Amino acid sequence: MTSTMNRQIRLAARPVGFPTAESWSHTSEALRTLNEGEIQIKTLYLSIDPAMRGWMNGGKSYIRPVEINEVMRAGGVGIVVASQSSRFAVGDYVSGSIGVQEYWTGMADDKYGGFYKIDPALAPLPAYLNALGMPGMTAYFGLLDVGQPKAGETVVVSGAAGAVGQTVGQVAKQKGCRVVGIAGGKEKCDFVVNELGFDACIDYKNSSVKDDLKEHCPNGVDIYFDNVGGEILDTVLTRINMKARIIICGAISQYNNTSAIKGPSNYLALLVNRARMEGIVVFDYVKRYPEAVKEMSQWMAQGQFHTREDIVQGLDQFPAALMMLFEGKNFGKLILQVSSEN
Amino acid sequence: MTSTMNRQIRLAARPVGFPTAESWSHTSEALRTLNEGEIQIKTLYLSIDPAMRGWMNGGKSYIRPVEINEVMRAGGVGIVVASQSSRFAVGDYVSGSIGVQEYWTGMADDKYGGFYKIDPALAPLPAYLNALGMPGMTAYFGLLDVGQPKAGETVVVSGAAGAVGQTVGQVAKQKGCRVVGIAGGKEKCDFVVNELGFDACIDYKNSSVKDDLKEHCPNGVDIYFDNVGGEILDTVLTRINMKARIIICGAISQYNNTSAIKGPSNYLALLVNRARMEGIVVFDYVKRYPEAVKEMSQWMAQGQFHTREDIVQGLDQFPAALMMLFEGKNFGKLILQVSSEN
C-alpha cells in the first residue's frame, strides 16, 4: 500500500428536487493501514444510476438511505491494490459497492461492499457495470422472471438506449419477441434499431408516443418494461393487451419532483385487461446472477448482443454526470472513470 | 303468457359525471308471443352494481357499452313465466342478465342473457345476486386466485360492507387471515366486525385511514382488495409488505369524475416492495362458479358465513338506487325488487 490520499464525494444535504452543488461535499483523507482480513481497492469505474436519487432521500425504501456526510453509494469496478485476505490477491479485478471515492478499504467479506471477482478477458471492464452488472441483471430478471415473455409477444421498453433498456430489448429479441423501444432523440432511436436490432423505436421528444405505439404495436402491448413513469406509462397503459405485464423498474421522470409523484391515471386498464403491474428489485436475484452472466456473455461472444457505454472522466465530475442522467444527456450506460486501468 | 305490458328503463344519454334524470328514459311496450326456443322471465330482483356506471360510457372496455336507447343492462333473478324451450319450465327460478325491465323475452340459450337455474331452497333469492352471484364470484376468485392468501397474512378490503367486500372478508377469515375492512360510518363498521367477524374495520368517514391501518395492521398489509381507488388506495400502498398483492376490482370513488381519474401516486411502493397490482374481471371465471357456490353455500349452511342485502322497491326507483350506491348510502348488497316472489 502506497501512502496516499483518498478523495471522496459525500452527501452533504438531502436535495428537494434536483441535486445541486449544495447536495455534495468533496473531502479527502489519508489511506489507512489494512487490518487482518481487509482489502484495499483502487476505483476504476463507477456506475451512475437513476436509483442514486432515491438513495439520497430519507425514509424507508428497498435499501437504507445514504446518511448525511456519508460517502455517496455507488457500484463500481476496481483493482485490488493491497490485501490482508486470502480471498483476494493484489491485481484481482473486482466489482461491488465502492462508493464515490478513489479507494475502498474494508473487510474482504464485507456485506455492504459485496465484492466479487470479474474477468477482464471475458468482457471489457465497463461491461461489468452495464449488461453484466446491476442494470443488466435488472433487465434480465425483470423481463424474464416478472415479465415471462413468450415468443411472438410485443415488448415495449422505455429508456431504451439506457443501461437497462438496451439489455431488456436485446434479451427480448433473443427470446423471439417483437421489441419497440422508447427513447429521446433520433440518435438514440437509430442506435437501438440499427445497432441493437430493436424492431422500432419511438422518439418521445419529437413524435406522438400514442400514435407511434399504434403504428409499431399493431397487435397491442404484452409486456411494458417501465423505466420512466409519468405520461409515458399512462400512454402505454392505453395500448396493453389482455393479461399484459407491466414491469415497474423505475420512474426517472418523477424522481426529482418537488410535488407528489404522478400516479398512472390509466391504472384501471389493469382491471379491464386483467393485467398485472409488478415491481422488480435486482438484489432479490443475487444468487441467480451467474446464469444471466453466462447467457448474455455467450450472446456477446457470438456477436448477437451489444452494449454501449457513455464514459465521463474524473471523480469530481460525479455531480455533473448524475445530472446528465436526469436530463437524458447520456447515450448508453453512464459510467464515471475515476482512474485509468493501467 | 298473459297479455300485459313490459315497463323498461333505457339509457337516454351518456352522463358526464353522475347520472341524472336526463340519463334515463322510461318506456313501456306490449309483451310479444314467444317463438320456438324462447322463454319469458318475470323480473323479481335486479342487482345494482358500481360497474353499471362504466357500462354507461362509450368506448372499449371489458364488455361492450350499453347503447343509447337500449334497455339498461342489469343482472337479476326472475321466474320463468312462459317457455317454448326444453331447457326451462314455467316456474323455474333463473339468474342472468335481465336488464332494467319487468320482463325479459328471448332465446333460452341467449349468450347475452346467459340464464342459469338457481335453487331457492339452498339460499334466499337475493343471495344469488350477492355472495352466490356476481359480487360473490368476484370476491371469491379475486381474493383466492389473484390474491393467493396464506393463513396468517393480513388482508385489507375497502367497501367492506358492500357486496364484494362482505364476501372478500369472510372468505379471507375462512382461510385463516387477519381481516381489516374499510367502510363509511360506524354502523357499517360495527356490522362487518360484529356480524361478519372481521378483526377490525376502519371508518374512513370519521377517522384517519393512515393511523388506523398502522394500529390494525401491525404486521403490514399482505393483500389489499380495492373496490374504491383514490386516496384510500394511495394510503394502503404506504403500508404494504414485501410481495404484497393489490387486487384491482373497482374504483367507485373515481367512476363519476368529470376530470381524469386520479392514479395511485404511491404506485412505486410496488417497486420498493416487489409487489403486484392486478385486475380481476369475474367473467373469466364463469366455468369455476360452481366450486365457489359449493364452498360458500356450505359455509352458509354451517352458519359461518353471512350476507346482508339492502333492498329497494320498484322498477322506477332504479335511478335513485344507483345514486345511493355512489353516495355510499346503501348498507349491504344493493338490490332492486321489481316484483314480489309470489
Coordinates of C-alpha atoms in Angstrom, one line a residue, chain A residues 29 32 48:
Chain A
E29 CA -8.4 11.6 3.9
R32 CA -5.1 3.7 6.4
I48 CA -24.0 6.3 -12.4

